[in-house]
Coordinates of C-alpha atoms in Angstrom, one line a residue:
M148 CA -23.1 -64.9 -17.0
L149 CA -24.5 -65.1 -13.7
A150 CA -24.1 -62.1 -11.7
T151 CA -24.7 -62.8 -7.7
K152 CA -24.8 -60.3 -4.9
T153 CA -25.6 -60.7 -1.1
I154 CA -27.6 -58.0 0.6
I155 CA -27.9 -57.9 4.4
L156 CA -31.3 -57.5 5.9
K157 CA -31.6 -56.0 9.2
M158 CA -34.6 -57.9 10.9
D159 CA -36.9 -56.9 13.7
C160 CA -36.8 -60.2 15.9
P161 CA -39.6 -60.1 18.7
D162 CA -38.6 -63.8 19.4
P163 CA -34.8 -64.2 19.2
D164 CA -34.9 -67.3 21.7
L165 CA -36.8 -69.3 19.0
L166 CA -34.4 -68.4 16.4
D167 CA -31.5 -69.4 18.9
R168 CA -33.1 -72.7 19.4
T169 CA -33.6 -73.2 15.8
V170 CA -30.1 -72.3 14.8
R171 CA -28.7 -74.7 17.7
T172 CA -30.7 -77.4 16.4
Y173 CA -29.7 -76.8 12.8
T174 CA -26.1 -76.7 13.9
E175 CA -26.5 -79.9 15.7
G176 CA -27.6 -81.6 12.6
M177 CA -24.7 -80.3 10.9
N178 CA -22.1 -81.7 13.2
Y179 CA -24.1 -85.1 13.2
V180 CA -23.7 -85.2 9.4
S181 CA -20.1 -83.9 9.7
A182 CA -19.2 -86.8 11.8
V183 CA -20.9 -89.4 9.5
V184 CA -18.9 -88.2 6.5
Y185 CA -15.7 -88.0 8.4
N186 CA -16.1 -91.5 9.5
L187 CA -16.5 -92.7 5.9
G188 CA -13.1 -91.1 5.0
K189 CA -14.1 -89.4 1.9
P190 CA -16.9 -87.2 0.7
K191 CA -20.3 -88.5 -0.3
G192 CA -22.8 -87.3 -2.7
S193 CA -25.7 -85.2 -1.2
A194 CA -28.6 -87.6 -2.7
A195 CA -26.8 -90.8 -1.4
L196 CA -25.8 -89.1 2.1
Q197 CA -29.3 -87.9 2.6
K198 CA -30.8 -91.4 2.5
D199 CA -28.4 -92.5 5.3
V200 CA -28.9 -89.4 7.8
Y201 CA -32.5 -88.1 6.8
P202 CA -34.4 -90.3 9.4
T203 CA -32.1 -89.2 12.4
L204 CA -32.3 -85.7 11.4
R205 CA -36.1 -85.5 11.4
E206 CA -36.8 -87.9 14.1
Q207 CA -34.2 -87.7 16.6
I208 CA -32.6 -84.1 16.3
G209 CA -36.1 -82.7 15.3
L210 CA -35.3 -80.7 12.0
K211 CA -38.0 -79.8 9.6
S212 CA -37.9 -81.5 6.1
Q213 CA -36.3 -78.7 4.3
M214 CA -33.9 -77.9 7.1
S215 CA -32.7 -81.6 6.9
C216 CA -32.0 -81.3 3.1
N217 CA -30.3 -78.0 3.6
V218 CA -27.9 -79.8 6.3
V219 CA -27.0 -82.3 3.9
R220 CA -26.2 -80.4 0.9
Q221 CA -24.2 -77.7 3.0
V222 CA -22.2 -80.5 4.7
A223 CA -21.5 -82.5 1.5
G224 CA -20.4 -79.1 -0.2
T225 CA -18.0 -78.5 2.6
Y226 CA -16.2 -81.8 2.6
R227 CA -16.1 -81.7 -1.2
T228 CA -14.1 -78.5 -0.9
L229 CA -12.0 -80.1 1.8
Q230 CA -11.3 -83.0 -0.4
V231 CA -9.8 -80.6 -3.2
Q232 CA -7.6 -79.1 -0.5
V233 CA -6.4 -82.6 0.6
R234 CA -5.6 -83.4 -2.9
A235 CA -3.7 -80.0 -3.2
K236 CA -1.7 -81.1 -0.1
K237 CA -2.9 -78.0 1.6
T238 CA -4.5 -79.6 4.5
E239 CA -5.4 -83.0 6.1
W240 CA -8.7 -85.0 6.2
Q241 CA -10.1 -83.8 9.3
Q242 CA -13.6 -83.6 11.0
I243 CA -15.3 -80.3 10.5
T244 CA -17.2 -78.7 13.3
Y245 CA -19.6 -75.9 13.0
A246 CA -20.8 -73.2 15.4
P247 CA -24.4 -72.1 16.3
T248 CA -24.0 -68.7 14.4
S249 CA -25.9 -69.3 11.1
M250 CA -28.1 -71.5 9.1
T251 CA -29.2 -71.8 5.4
F252 CA -32.5 -71.3 3.9
S253 CA -34.0 -72.1 0.3
F254 CA -36.2 -69.5 -1.3
G255 CA -39.5 -70.7 -2.2
R256 CA -39.2 -73.7 0.3
D257 CA -38.3 -72.5 3.9
F258 CA -38.2 -68.6 3.3
S259 CA -40.2 -66.2 1.3
L260 CA -40.4 -62.5 0.8
D261 CA -43.3 -60.3 0.9
G262 CA -43.0 -56.5 1.0
D263 CA -40.9 -55.5 4.0
E264 CA -41.4 -59.1 5.6
I265 CA -39.6 -62.2 5.4
G266 CA -41.1 -65.6 6.3
L267 CA -38.8 -68.1 7.8
T268 CA -39.4 -71.8 8.7
T269 CA -38.5 -72.4 12.3
L270 CA -38.9 -75.3 14.8
E271 CA -42.4 -74.0 15.6
G272 CA -43.5 -73.3 11.9
R273 CA -43.4 -70.5 9.8
R274 CA -42.8 -67.0 11.3
K275 CA -42.7 -63.7 9.7
Y276 CA -40.2 -61.0 10.4
R277 CA -40.1 -57.3 9.5
F278 CA -36.8 -56.2 7.9
F279 CA -35.7 -52.5 7.3
R280 CA -36.0 -51.8 3.7
Y281 CA -33.2 -49.1 2.6
P282 CA -33.2 -47.2 -0.7
H283 CA -30.0 -49.1 -1.8
M284 CA -31.8 -52.5 -1.8
E285 CA -34.6 -51.5 -4.1
Q286 CA -32.8 -52.5 -7.1
Y287 CA -32.3 -56.1 -5.8
L288 CA -36.0 -56.3 -4.6
D289 CA -37.7 -54.9 -7.7
G290 CA -38.4 -58.5 -9.4
S291 CA -35.2 -58.2 -11.7
W292 CA -33.2 -60.3 -9.5
K293 CA -33.8 -64.1 -8.5
F294 CA -33.2 -65.2 -4.8
G295 CA -31.0 -68.2 -4.1
A296 CA -29.9 -70.0 -0.9
S297 CA -29.6 -67.6 1.8
K298 CA -28.3 -67.5 5.3
L299 CA -29.7 -66.3 8.7
V300 CA -26.6 -65.1 10.6
K301 CA -26.1 -63.9 14.3
H302 CA -23.7 -61.1 14.2
Q303 CA -21.4 -60.2 16.8
D304 CA -23.7 -57.7 18.3
G305 CA -26.2 -60.4 19.2
R306 CA -28.7 -59.6 16.5
Y307 CA -29.8 -61.7 13.7
Y308 CA -29.5 -60.6 10.0
F309 CA -30.7 -62.3 6.9
H310 CA -27.9 -62.4 4.2
L311 CA -30.0 -62.6 0.9
C312 CA -28.3 -63.9 -2.1
C313 CA -29.6 -62.4 -5.2
E314 CA -28.9 -63.7 -8.7
R315 CA -29.3 -62.3 -12.2
E316 CA -28.1 -63.2 -15.7
T317 CA -25.9 -60.4 -17.2
E318 CA -24.7 -59.9 -20.7
T319 CA -21.0 -59.6 -21.0
R320 CA -18.9 -59.2 -24.3
E321 CA -17.2 -62.3 -25.3
V322 CA -13.5 -62.1 -24.8
T323 CA -12.8 -62.9 -28.5
K324 CA -14.9 -60.0 -29.6
S325 CA -13.4 -57.5 -27.1
S326 CA -11.4 -54.7 -28.3
T327 CA -10.4 -52.8 -25.1
F328 CA -8.7 -54.4 -22.2
M329 CA -7.5 -53.2 -18.9
G330 CA -4.7 -54.8 -16.5
V331 CA -4.8 -54.3 -12.8
D332 CA -1.6 -54.8 -10.8
L333 CA -2.2 -55.4 -7.0
G334 CA 0.2 -54.2 -4.5
Q335 CA 0.5 -52.8 -0.9
N336 CA 1.8 -49.3 -1.4
F337 CA -1.0 -49.0 -4.1
L338 CA -3.7 -51.5 -3.6
A339 CA -4.0 -51.3 -7.3
V340 CA -2.6 -49.8 -10.5
A341 CA -4.9 -50.1 -13.8
S342 CA -3.7 -49.4 -17.4
T343 CA -6.1 -49.7 -20.5
T344 CA -5.3 -50.7 -23.9
D345 CA -5.0 -46.9 -25.0
K346 CA -2.6 -46.5 -22.1
K347 CA -4.9 -44.6 -19.7
C348 CA -3.8 -45.3 -16.3
R349 CA -4.9 -44.7 -12.6
F350 CA -3.2 -45.6 -9.3
F351 CA -5.6 -46.5 -6.3
C352 CA -3.9 -45.8 -3.0
G353 CA -4.0 -48.1 -0.1
G354 CA -1.6 -46.1 2.2
K355 CA -4.1 -45.3 4.8
A356 CA -4.9 -49.1 5.2
K357 CA -1.3 -50.0 5.3
D358 CA -0.5 -47.2 7.8
L359 CA -3.5 -48.4 10.1
R360 CA -2.4 -52.1 9.8
N361 CA 1.1 -51.1 10.9
V362 CA -0.4 -49.5 14.1
Y363 CA -2.5 -52.5 14.7
S364 CA 0.7 -55.0 14.3
T365 CA 2.5 -52.9 16.8
M366 CA -0.6 -53.0 19.2
R367 CA -0.9 -56.8 18.7
K368 CA 2.7 -57.4 19.6
R369 CA 2.4 -55.5 22.8
L370 CA -0.7 -57.2 23.8
Q371 CA 0.7 -60.6 23.1
S372 CA 3.6 -60.2 25.2
K373 CA 1.2 -59.2 28.1
G374 CA -0.8 -62.6 27.7
T375 CA -3.5 -61.5 30.3
R376 CA -7.1 -62.2 29.9
S377 CA -8.2 -58.7 29.0
A378 CA -5.2 -58.6 26.6
K379 CA -6.8 -61.5 24.8
R380 CA -10.2 -59.9 24.7
M381 CA -8.5 -56.8 23.1
L382 CA -6.8 -58.9 20.6
K383 CA -10.0 -60.4 19.4
H384 CA -11.5 -57.0 19.1
L385 CA -8.5 -55.7 17.1
S386 CA -8.7 -58.7 14.8
G387 CA -12.3 -57.9 14.0
R388 CA -11.8 -54.3 13.6
E389 CA -8.8 -54.8 11.2
R390 CA -10.6 -57.3 9.1
R391 CA -13.5 -54.9 8.8
L392 CA -11.1 -52.1 7.7
M393 CA -9.7 -54.2 4.9
T394 CA -13.2 -55.4 3.7
D395 CA -14.3 -51.7 3.5
M396 CA -11.3 -50.7 1.8
N397 CA -11.4 -53.6 -0.7
H398 CA -15.1 -52.5 -1.4
R399 CA -14.5 -49.0 -2.1
V400 CA -11.2 -49.5 -4.1
S401 CA -13.0 -52.3 -6.2
K402 CA -15.9 -50.0 -6.9
E403 CA -13.4 -47.3 -8.1
I404 CA -11.6 -49.7 -10.5
V405 CA -14.8 -50.9 -12.1
S406 CA -16.0 -47.5 -12.3
F407 CA -12.7 -46.5 -14.2
A408 CA -13.3 -49.4 -16.4
V409 CA -16.8 -48.3 -17.3
Q410 CA -15.6 -44.7 -18.0
K411 CA -12.9 -46.0 -20.5
N412 CA -15.3 -48.4 -22.1
V413 CA -13.3 -51.4 -21.1
D414 CA -14.5 -54.8 -22.2
V415 CA -12.3 -57.2 -20.2
I416 CA -10.5 -56.7 -17.0
G417 CA -7.2 -58.7 -16.7
L418 CA -6.2 -59.9 -13.1
E419 CA -3.2 -61.5 -11.6
D420 CA -3.6 -65.3 -10.8
L421 CA -2.3 -65.1 -7.6
S422 CA -3.2 -68.6 -6.3
G423 CA -0.4 -70.0 -4.2
I424 CA 1.5 -66.9 -4.1
R425 CA 2.1 -67.0 -0.2
D426 CA 3.7 -70.4 -0.7
R427 CA 5.9 -69.2 -3.7
T428 CA 7.3 -66.1 -2.4
K429 CA 9.9 -65.3 0.2
I430 CA 9.4 -62.4 2.4
S431 CA 11.6 -60.8 5.0
K432 CA 10.4 -61.4 8.6
V433 CA 9.7 -57.8 9.1
R434 CA 7.2 -57.8 6.0
R435 CA 5.9 -61.4 6.6
Y436 CA 2.7 -60.7 8.5
T437 CA 1.6 -57.8 6.2
H438 CA 2.3 -59.8 3.1
H439 CA 0.6 -63.1 4.4
S440 CA -2.6 -61.3 5.8
W441 CA -3.1 -58.9 2.8
A442 CA -6.6 -59.7 1.4
F443 CA -5.6 -59.9 -2.4
F444 CA -8.0 -62.7 -3.1
E445 CA -11.1 -60.6 -1.5
L446 CA -10.4 -57.6 -3.6
Q447 CA -10.2 -59.5 -6.9
T448 CA -13.4 -61.2 -6.0
F449 CA -15.3 -57.9 -5.4
I450 CA -13.7 -56.5 -8.5
E451 CA -14.9 -59.7 -10.5
Y452 CA -18.5 -59.5 -9.1
K453 CA -18.8 -55.6 -9.5
A454 CA -17.4 -55.9 -13.1
R455 CA -20.0 -58.7 -14.0
E456 CA -22.8 -56.3 -12.9
K457 CA -21.6 -53.8 -15.5
G458 CA -21.2 -56.4 -18.2
I459 CA -17.5 -56.5 -18.0
S460 CA -15.7 -59.8 -18.3
T461 CA -12.7 -60.7 -15.9
I462 CA -9.9 -63.1 -16.9
Y463 CA -7.0 -64.4 -14.7
L464 CA -3.3 -64.3 -16.1
D465 CA 0.1 -65.6 -15.2
P466 CA 1.7 -62.7 -13.3
A467 CA 5.3 -63.9 -13.7
Y468 CA 7.9 -61.3 -14.4
A469 CA 5.0 -58.8 -15.0
S470 CA 6.9 -56.0 -13.1
Q471 CA 10.5 -57.2 -14.6
T472 CA 9.4 -57.1 -18.1
C473 CA 9.9 -54.2 -20.5
P474 CA 6.7 -53.5 -22.4
R475 CA 8.6 -51.8 -25.1
C476 CA 11.5 -54.3 -25.9
N477 CA 10.3 -57.2 -23.9
H478 CA 13.5 -57.7 -22.1
I479 CA 13.2 -59.5 -18.8
S480 CA 15.5 -59.0 -15.9
K481 CA 15.2 -58.4 -12.1
N482 CA 17.7 -55.5 -12.5
N483 CA 15.1 -53.7 -14.4
R484 CA 13.3 -52.8 -11.3
N485 CA 14.5 -51.1 -8.3
G486 CA 11.9 -50.7 -5.5
R487 CA 9.0 -48.6 -7.1
S488 CA 11.1 -47.4 -10.1
F489 CA 11.6 -49.3 -13.6
V490 CA 14.5 -48.8 -15.9
C491 CA 15.0 -51.2 -18.7
E492 CA 18.6 -52.1 -18.8
C493 CA 18.5 -52.8 -22.4
C494 CA 16.4 -50.0 -24.1
G495 CA 16.5 -47.5 -21.2
H496 CA 12.4 -47.2 -21.0
S497 CA 11.5 -45.9 -17.4
L498 CA 8.2 -45.8 -15.6
H499 CA 6.6 -46.6 -12.2
A500 CA 7.2 -50.4 -11.6
D501 CA 3.5 -51.0 -10.7
L502 CA 2.3 -49.4 -13.8
I503 CA 4.8 -51.4 -15.7
G504 CA 2.9 -54.5 -14.2
A505 CA -0.4 -53.2 -15.1
Q506 CA 0.7 -52.5 -18.8
N507 CA 2.1 -56.1 -19.2
I508 CA -0.9 -57.7 -17.6
E509 CA -3.3 -55.5 -20.1
S510 CA -0.8 -56.9 -22.7
R511 CA -1.2 -60.4 -21.8
A512 CA -5.0 -60.1 -21.7
R513 CA -4.9 -59.1 -25.3
T514 CA -2.6 -61.9 -26.1
Y515 CA -5.0 -64.5 -24.5
R516 CA -7.7 -62.9 -26.8
Y517 CA -5.9 -64.1 -29.6
T518 CA -5.2 -67.4 -28.1
L519 CA -8.8 -68.2 -27.5
E520 CA -9.6 -67.1 -30.9
V521 CA -7.0 -69.6 -32.6
Q522 CA -8.4 -72.4 -30.2
G523 CA -11.8 -71.6 -31.3
C524 CA -13.1 -70.6 -27.7
S525 CA -15.2 -67.5 -27.0
Q526 CA -14.8 -67.3 -23.3
P527 CA -12.0 -68.3 -20.9
P528 CA -12.8 -71.4 -18.5
I529 CA -14.5 -70.4 -15.4
R530 CA -12.1 -70.0 -12.3
E531 CA -12.1 -72.7 -9.7
L532 CA -12.7 -71.0 -6.4
L533 CA -12.2 -74.1 -4.3
T534 CA -8.5 -74.1 -4.7
R535 CA -8.0 -70.7 -3.6

């Protein structure tokens, strides 16, 4: 299984104006190709699209050869994603516009790495830039990882950073040959609750994040009511801070979850398939913002790639009635759960409701293993990320 990791390289840029011009020109090319695809009314394959737009990208816009190829592939991929969302009736066909904040490079073609230097193709040819090589990066730069399509990104501080994509094949145990499973139930009071096949469990608290987000929500309401220019600037600042808070929290919690799985010799982690949950669930107005903005998918993505690096497989399971089903007698009733407590109205089994959910997900993961075995499959199908 292919494991991917993106590491951010802090660059020493003596000529930021050159990079600015290169990124702006690259973005101009993307917006031109985007307009072409939009006017077609449907996506077009990158090979066929390149024949149509390559001369303009090279001669009129002034992009280098590989830049032009990267532009076409990137725009074509974006419109394929849009088409999937249109078919799912999540959006409408629309023209996509790009901001001059990043550009894509292909390893071995328009970017290279040599020690603590990175070579990038610009509008004025190849330039070399030093980057700060921190100790935690060494495991990805020692030759055991391959480099894929990466991005030069201009961050909010106005500096350029290189987002280096690293890839490596990892050995993961086939689901049908696995014996130890772990179910993970996601929530807001506890970001996650994990339970293994041998009933070892752990709660991963997200209380601090929830409290801070409540504070931000109150501040946001107050600033929105003012409507001044300074209030709008502060709203933008708060939005970025809140997003970084949640990403940091999800990184730390996902790392703890995978570490717990490694300690308990888990082969497969079962996660809830939460696609479309915001459309399916009804939430009170008071809790609506917290529910709809909680980064469940980001946390699951972090768990998935961190688990893959450790050789642990992940599967996605139907979460329906997971916290209302008694794991002892299989009785299903919404009366079984009252807030955080679970008491089966049939057999009297009682436990924390989130732990019940994790146990049921683990049980469904084991059942799924037997289903794959009967069907003659060794691994579940790869999850389609485009529809999420």
